[in-house]
CSV table of C-alpha atoms and ligand atoms in Angstrom, one decimal:
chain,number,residue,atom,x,y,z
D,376,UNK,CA,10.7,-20.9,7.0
D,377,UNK,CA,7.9,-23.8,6.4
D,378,UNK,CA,8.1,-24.6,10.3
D,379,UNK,CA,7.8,-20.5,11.5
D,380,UNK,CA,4.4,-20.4,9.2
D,381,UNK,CA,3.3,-23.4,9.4
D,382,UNK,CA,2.7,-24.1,13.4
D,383,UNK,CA,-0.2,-23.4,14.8
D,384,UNK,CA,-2.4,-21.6,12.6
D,385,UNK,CA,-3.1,-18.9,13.1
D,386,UNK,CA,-4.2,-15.7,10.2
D,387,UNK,CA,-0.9,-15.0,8.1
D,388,UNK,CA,-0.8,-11.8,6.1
D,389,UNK,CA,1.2,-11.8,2.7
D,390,UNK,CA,2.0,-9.1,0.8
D,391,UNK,CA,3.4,-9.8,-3.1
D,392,UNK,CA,4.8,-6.3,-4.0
D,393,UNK,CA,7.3,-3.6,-5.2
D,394,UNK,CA,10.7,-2.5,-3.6
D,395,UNK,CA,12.0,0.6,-4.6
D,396,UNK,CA,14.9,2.8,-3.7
D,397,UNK,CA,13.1,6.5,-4.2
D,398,UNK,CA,15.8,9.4,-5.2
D,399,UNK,CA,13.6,12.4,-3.7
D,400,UNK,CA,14.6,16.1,-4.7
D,401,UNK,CA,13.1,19.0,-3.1
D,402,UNK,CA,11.8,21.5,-6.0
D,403,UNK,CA,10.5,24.8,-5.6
D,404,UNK,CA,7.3,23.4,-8.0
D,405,UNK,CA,6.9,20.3,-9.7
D,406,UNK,CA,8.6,20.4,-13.3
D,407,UNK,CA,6.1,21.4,-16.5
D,408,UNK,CA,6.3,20.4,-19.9
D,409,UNK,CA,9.7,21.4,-21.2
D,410,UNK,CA,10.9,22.7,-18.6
D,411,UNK,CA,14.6,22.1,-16.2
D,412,UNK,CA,14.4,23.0,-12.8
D,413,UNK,CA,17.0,23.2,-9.9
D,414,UNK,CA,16.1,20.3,-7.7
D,415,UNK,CA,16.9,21.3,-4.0
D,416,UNK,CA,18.0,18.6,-1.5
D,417,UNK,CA,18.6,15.2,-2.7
D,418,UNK,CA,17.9,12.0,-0.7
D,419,UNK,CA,17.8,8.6,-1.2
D,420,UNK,CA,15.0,6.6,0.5
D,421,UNK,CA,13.9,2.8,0.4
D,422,UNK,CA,10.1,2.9,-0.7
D,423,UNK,CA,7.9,0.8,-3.2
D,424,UNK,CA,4.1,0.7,-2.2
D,425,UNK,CA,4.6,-2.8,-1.5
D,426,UNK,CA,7.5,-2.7,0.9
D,427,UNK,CA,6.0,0.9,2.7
D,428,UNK,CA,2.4,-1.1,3.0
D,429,UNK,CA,4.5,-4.3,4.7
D,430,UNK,CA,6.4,-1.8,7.2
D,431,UNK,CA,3.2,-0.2,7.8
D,432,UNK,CA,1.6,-3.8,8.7
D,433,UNK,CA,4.1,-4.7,10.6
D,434,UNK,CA,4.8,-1.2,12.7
D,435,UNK,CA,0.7,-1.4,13.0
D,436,UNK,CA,1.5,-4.8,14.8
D,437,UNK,CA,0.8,-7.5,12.4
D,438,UNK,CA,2.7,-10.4,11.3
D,439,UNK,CA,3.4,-9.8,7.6
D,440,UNK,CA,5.6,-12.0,5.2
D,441,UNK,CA,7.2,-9.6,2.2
D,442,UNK,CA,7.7,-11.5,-1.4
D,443,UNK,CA,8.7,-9.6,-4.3
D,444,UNK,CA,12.4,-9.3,-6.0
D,445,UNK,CA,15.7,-6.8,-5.5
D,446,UNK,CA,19.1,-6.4,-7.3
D,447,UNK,CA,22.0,-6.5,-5.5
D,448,UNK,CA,21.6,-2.7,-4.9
D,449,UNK,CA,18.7,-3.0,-2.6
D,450,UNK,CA,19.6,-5.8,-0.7
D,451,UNK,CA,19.8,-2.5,2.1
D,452,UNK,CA,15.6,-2.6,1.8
D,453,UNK,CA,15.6,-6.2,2.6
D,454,UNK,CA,17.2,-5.2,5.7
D,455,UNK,CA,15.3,-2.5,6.5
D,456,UNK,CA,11.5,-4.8,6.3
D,457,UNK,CA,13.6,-6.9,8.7
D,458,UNK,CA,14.3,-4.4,11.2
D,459,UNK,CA,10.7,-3.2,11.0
D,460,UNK,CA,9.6,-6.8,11.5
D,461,UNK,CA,8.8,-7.9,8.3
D,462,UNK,CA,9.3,-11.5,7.5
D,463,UNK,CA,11.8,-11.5,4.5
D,464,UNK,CA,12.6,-14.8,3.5
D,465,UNK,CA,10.3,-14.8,0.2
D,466,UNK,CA,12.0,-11.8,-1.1
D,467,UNK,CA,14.6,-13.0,-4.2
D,468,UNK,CA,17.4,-11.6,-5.4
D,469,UNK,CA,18.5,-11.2,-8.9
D,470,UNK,CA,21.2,-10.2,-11.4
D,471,UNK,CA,19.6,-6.6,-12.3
D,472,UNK,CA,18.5,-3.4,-10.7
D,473,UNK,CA,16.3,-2.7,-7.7
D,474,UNK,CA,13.4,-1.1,-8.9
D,475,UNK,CA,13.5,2.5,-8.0
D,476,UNK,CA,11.7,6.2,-8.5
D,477,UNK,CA,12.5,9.4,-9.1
D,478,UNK,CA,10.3,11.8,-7.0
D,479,UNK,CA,9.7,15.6,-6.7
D,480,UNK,CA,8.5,17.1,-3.6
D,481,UNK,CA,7.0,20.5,-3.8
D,482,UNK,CA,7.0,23.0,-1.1
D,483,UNK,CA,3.4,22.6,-0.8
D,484,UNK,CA,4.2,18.8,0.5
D,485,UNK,CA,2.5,17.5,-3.1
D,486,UNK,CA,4.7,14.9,-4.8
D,487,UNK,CA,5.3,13.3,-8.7
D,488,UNK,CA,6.6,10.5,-9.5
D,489,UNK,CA,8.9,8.7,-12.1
D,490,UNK,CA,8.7,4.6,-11.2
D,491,UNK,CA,11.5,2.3,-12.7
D,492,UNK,CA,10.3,-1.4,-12.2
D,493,UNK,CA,13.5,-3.4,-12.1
D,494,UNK,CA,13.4,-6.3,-10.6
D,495,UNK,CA,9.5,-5.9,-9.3
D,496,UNK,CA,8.4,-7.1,-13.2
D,497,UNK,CA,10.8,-10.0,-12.9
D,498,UNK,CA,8.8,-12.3,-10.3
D,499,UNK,CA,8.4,-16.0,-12.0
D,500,UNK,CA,5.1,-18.4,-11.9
D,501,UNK,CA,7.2,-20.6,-10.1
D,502,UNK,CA,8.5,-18.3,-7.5
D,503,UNK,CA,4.7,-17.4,-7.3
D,504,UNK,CA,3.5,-21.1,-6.6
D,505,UNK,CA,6.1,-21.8,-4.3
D,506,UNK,CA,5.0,-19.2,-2.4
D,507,UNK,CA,1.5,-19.4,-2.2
D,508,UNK,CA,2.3,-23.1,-1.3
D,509,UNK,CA,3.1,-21.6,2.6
D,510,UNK,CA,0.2,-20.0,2.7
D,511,UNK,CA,-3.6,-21.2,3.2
D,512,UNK,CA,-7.1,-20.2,3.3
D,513,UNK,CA,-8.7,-17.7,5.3
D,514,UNK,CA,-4.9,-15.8,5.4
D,515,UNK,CA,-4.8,-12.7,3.4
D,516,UNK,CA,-2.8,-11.6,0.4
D,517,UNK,CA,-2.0,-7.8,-0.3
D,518,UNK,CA,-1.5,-6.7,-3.6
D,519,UNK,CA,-1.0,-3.4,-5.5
D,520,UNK,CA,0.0,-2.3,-9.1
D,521,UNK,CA,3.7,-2.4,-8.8
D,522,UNK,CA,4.5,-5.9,-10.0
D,523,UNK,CA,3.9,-8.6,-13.0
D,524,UNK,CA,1.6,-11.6,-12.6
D,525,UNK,CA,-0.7,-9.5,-10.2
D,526,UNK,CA,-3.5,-11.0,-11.8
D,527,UNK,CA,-2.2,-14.5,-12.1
D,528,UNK,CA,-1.7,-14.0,-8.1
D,529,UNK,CA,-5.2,-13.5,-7.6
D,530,UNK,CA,-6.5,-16.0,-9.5
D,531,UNK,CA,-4.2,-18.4,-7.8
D,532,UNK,CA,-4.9,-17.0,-4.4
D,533,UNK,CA,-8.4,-16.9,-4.4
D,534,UNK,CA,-8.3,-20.8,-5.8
D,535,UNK,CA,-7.0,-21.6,-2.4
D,536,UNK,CA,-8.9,-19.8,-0.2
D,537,UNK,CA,-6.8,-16.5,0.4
D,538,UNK,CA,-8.7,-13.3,1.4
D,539,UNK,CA,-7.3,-10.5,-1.5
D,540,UNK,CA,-6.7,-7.2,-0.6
D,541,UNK,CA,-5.8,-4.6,-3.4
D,542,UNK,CA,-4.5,-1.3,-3.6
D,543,UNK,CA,-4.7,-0.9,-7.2
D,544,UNK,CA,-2.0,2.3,-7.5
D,545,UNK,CA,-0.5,3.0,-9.4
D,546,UNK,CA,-3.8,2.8,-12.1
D,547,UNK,CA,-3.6,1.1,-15.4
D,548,UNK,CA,-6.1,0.7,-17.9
D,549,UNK,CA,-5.6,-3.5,-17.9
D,550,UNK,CA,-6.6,-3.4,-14.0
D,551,UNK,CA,-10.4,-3.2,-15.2
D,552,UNK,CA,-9.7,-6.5,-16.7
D,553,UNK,CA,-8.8,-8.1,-13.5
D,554,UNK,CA,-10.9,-10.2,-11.6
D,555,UNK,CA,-11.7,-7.8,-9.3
D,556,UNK,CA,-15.0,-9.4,-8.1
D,557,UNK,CA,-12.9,-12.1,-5.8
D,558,UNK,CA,-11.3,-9.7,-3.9
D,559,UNK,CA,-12.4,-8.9,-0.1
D,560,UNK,CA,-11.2,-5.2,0.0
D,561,UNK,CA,-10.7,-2.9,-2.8
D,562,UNK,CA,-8.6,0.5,-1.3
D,563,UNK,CA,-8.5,3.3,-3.7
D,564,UNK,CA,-7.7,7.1,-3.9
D,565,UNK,CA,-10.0,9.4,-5.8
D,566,UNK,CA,-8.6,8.9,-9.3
D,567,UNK,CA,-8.1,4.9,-8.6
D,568,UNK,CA,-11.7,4.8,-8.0
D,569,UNK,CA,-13.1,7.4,-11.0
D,570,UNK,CA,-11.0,5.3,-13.4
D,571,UNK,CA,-12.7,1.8,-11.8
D,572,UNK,CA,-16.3,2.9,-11.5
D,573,UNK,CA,-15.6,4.9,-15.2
D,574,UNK,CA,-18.3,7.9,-13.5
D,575,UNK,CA,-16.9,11.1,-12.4
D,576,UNK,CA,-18.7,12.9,-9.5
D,577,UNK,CA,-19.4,13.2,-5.9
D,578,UNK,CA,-17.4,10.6,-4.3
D,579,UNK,CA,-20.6,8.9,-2.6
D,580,UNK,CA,-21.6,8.4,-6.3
D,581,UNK,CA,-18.5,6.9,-6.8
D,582,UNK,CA,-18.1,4.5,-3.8
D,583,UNK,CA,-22.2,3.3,-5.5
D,584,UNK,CA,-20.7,2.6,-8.3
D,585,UNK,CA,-18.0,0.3,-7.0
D,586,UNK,CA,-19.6,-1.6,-4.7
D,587,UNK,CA,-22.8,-2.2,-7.0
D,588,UNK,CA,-19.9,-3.7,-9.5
D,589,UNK,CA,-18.5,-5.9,-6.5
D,590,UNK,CA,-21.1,-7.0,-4.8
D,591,UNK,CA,-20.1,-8.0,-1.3
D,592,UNK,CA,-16.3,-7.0,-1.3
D,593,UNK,CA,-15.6,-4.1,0.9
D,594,UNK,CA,-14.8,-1.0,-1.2
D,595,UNK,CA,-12.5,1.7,0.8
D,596,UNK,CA,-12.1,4.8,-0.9
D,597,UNK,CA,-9.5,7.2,0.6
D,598,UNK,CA,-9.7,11.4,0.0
D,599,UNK,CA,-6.5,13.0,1.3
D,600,UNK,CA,-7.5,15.5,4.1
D,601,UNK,CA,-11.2,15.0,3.2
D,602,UNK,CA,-11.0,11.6,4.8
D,603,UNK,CA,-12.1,8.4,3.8
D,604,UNK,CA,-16.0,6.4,3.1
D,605,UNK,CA,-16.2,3.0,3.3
D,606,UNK,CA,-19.0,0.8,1.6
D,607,UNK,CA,-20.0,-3.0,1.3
D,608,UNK,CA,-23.6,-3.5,-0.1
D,609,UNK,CA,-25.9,-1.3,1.8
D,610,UNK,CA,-23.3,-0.4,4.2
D,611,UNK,CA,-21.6,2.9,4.5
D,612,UNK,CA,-19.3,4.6,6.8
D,613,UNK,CA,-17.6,8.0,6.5
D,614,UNK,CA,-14.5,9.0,8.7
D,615,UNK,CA,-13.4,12.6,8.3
D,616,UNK,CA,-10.9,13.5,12.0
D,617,UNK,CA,-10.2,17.4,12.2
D,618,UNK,CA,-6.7,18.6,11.0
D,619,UNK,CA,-3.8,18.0,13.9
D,620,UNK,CA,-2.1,20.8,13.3
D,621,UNK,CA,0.7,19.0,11.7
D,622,UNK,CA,2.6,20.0,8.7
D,623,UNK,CA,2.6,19.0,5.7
D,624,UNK,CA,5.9,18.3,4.9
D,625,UNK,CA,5.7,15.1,2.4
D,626,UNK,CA,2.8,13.2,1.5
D,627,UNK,CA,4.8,9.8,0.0
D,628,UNK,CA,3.5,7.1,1.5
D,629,UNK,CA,0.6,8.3,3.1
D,630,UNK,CA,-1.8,6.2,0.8
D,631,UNK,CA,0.3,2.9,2.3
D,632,UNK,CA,0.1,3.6,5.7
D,633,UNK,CA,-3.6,4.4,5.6
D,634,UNK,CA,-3.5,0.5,4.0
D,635,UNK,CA,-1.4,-1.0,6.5
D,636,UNK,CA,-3.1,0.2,9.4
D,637,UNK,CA,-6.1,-0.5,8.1
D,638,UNK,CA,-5.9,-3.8,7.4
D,639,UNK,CA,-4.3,-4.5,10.6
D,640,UNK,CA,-7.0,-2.8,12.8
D,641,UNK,CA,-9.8,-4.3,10.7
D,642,UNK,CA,-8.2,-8.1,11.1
D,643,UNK,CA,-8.0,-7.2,15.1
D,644,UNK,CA,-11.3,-7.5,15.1
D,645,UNK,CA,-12.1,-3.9,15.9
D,646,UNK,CA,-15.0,-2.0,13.5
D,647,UNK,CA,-14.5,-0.6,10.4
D,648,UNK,CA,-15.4,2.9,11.7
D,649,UNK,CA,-12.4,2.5,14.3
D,650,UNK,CA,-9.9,1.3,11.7
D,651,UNK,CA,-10.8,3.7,9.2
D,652,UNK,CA,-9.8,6.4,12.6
D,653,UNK,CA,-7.0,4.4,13.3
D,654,UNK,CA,-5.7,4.6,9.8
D,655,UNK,CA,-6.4,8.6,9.3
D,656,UNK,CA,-4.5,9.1,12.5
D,657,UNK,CA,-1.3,7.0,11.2
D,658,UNK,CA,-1.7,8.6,7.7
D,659,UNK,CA,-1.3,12.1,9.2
D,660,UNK,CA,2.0,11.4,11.0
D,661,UNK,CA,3.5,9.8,7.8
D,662,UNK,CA,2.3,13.3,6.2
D,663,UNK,CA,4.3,15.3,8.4
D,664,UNK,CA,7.5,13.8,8.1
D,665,UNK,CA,9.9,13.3,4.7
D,666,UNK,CA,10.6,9.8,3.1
D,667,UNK,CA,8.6,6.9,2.5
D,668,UNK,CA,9.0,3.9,4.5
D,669,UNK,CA,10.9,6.1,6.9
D,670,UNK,CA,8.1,8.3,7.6
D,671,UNK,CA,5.5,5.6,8.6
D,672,UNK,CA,4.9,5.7,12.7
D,673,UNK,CA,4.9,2.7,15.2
D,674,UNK,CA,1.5,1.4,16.7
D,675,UNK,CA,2.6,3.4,20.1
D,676,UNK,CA,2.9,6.9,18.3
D,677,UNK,CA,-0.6,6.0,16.7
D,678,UNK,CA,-2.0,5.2,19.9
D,679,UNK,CA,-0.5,7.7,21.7
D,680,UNK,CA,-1.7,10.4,18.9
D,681,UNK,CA,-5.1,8.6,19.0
D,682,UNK,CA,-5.2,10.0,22.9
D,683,UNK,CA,-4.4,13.0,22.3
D,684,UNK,CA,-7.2,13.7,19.7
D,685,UNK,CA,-9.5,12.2,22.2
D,686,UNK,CA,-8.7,14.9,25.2
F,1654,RIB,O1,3.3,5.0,-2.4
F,1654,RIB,C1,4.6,5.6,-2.4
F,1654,RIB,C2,5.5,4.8,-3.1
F,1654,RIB,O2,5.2,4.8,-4.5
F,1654,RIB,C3,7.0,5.4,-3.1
F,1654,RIB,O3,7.7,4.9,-2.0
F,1654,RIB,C4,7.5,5.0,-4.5
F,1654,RIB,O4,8.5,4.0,-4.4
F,1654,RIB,C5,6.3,4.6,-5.3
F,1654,RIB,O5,6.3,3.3,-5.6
């Protein structure tokens, strides 16, 4: 493992996160208080924001190492990363249940979910540390809210040099007390960021907020079909692309794939404004199609989509 990371150096990407098998049920709406519904069609679907933002990394094209911990009951997910390209050797195994969710999908696309952590809360400080120890500065660590020691992982990872990338989903009150002002992006959806910047209102009011509280860490602030804006200190960018005519079939794991090719586009080298298109275009296709990981396209259906909108 040591020798595939450690040759020439070159930026590494690792992503600390969940692994979840997702039981999906189609309902006609999503339950209310009190009330039993008929769920449609069942399926059972390998998810977890943190192993849907890996797949999207690596199906985006970039080299991404997976850590986290499964039961013997999702050693199939493990698989699944690997067939994607996702380097799986810092995923552990453990003698208790895969984390996994319980998910409606309305006809409407719209989703809710239920989110069992399993094994994603039993990740140790030493599993952590030997980790880290493969990685060094100027790689990049990805983290969202799916996991313990998230902010023990930042801390640690900024100490050497690592470039932190959150998602902070699914929101908790305690993330306000993480040290958010060492991270180099913050990705958020609408409520993420309200919750963060503790203002409600336009969204540009919002995006302020953030990155006044942040100086100099890029703040990315995703809206669903309204698009995404993009701020660091003075600057700001807004991508909105026209709908594709798509449908909506399932929106799990749209959020992660906007992430995943994000990041990979922006570490490229190509602009904000280009990844942020990028990104829209690969969330889209994930929209249209059911499942989580399962959903999220390949670079070449990306690219080839990113034609198309040109013509
Ligand atoms: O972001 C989507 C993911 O969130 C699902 O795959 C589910 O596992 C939940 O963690």
């Amino acid at each position: 493992m040591s020798e595939k990371i450690g040759a020439p150096h070159h930026m590494r990407i690792l992503n600390y996160g969940s692994l979840n098998i997702d039981f999906v049920y189609q309902v006609p709406h999503i339950v209310r208080p009190g009330e039993t519904i008929h769920g449609g069609d069942f399926k059972t679907y390998a998810g977890g924001k943190g192993a849907n933002q890996s797949v999207a990394l690596a199906r985006a094209g970039a080299e991404i190492w997976h850590a986290g911990k499964i039961g013997e009951d999702g050693l199939w997910l493990k698989d699944l990363l690997e067939q994607s390209g996702v380097h799986a050797e810092f995923i552990h195994k453990y003698a208790g249940p895969t984390g996994h969710t319980f998910i409606q999908v309305s006809p409407e696309g719209q989703n809710a979910i239920v989110l069992y952590s399993g094994g994603n809360y039993k990740n140790s400080v030493q599993e952590v540390d030997a980790t880290l120890s493969c990685f060094a500065a100027g790689d990049y660590l990805v983290l969202q809210n799916e996991i313990n020691l998230v902010p023990e992982l930042m801390e640690k990872a900024h100490a050497k040099g690592l470039r932190i990338c959150l998602n902070p989903a699914p929101f908790t009150e305690n993330i306000k007390s993480w040290p958010l002002e060492k991270l180099e992006l913050l990705i958020v959806n609408e409520i993420e960021a309200e919750s963060l910047a503790g203002v409600v209102g336009n969204y540009e009011t919002i995006l302020d907020v953030l990155v006044e509280k942040y100086p100099g860490v890029r703040v990315l602030l995703t809206l669903g079909a309204e698009g995404s804006i993009y701020g660091r200190n003075a600057e700001r960018i807004r991508v909105q692309i026209p709908a594709l005519g798509l449908p909506v079939v399932d929106t799990t794991a749209a959020g992660d794939t906007y992430f995943g090719y994000f990041l990979k586009t922006m570490i490229s080298g190509k602009s904000i404004h280009q990844a942020m298109v990028t990104a829209s275009l690969a969330a889209y296709l994930t929209v249209s199609r059911p499942g989580a990981m399962s959903s999220i396209p390949y670079a070449a259906e990306v690219e080839s989509m990113a034609l198309e909108h040109a013509e």
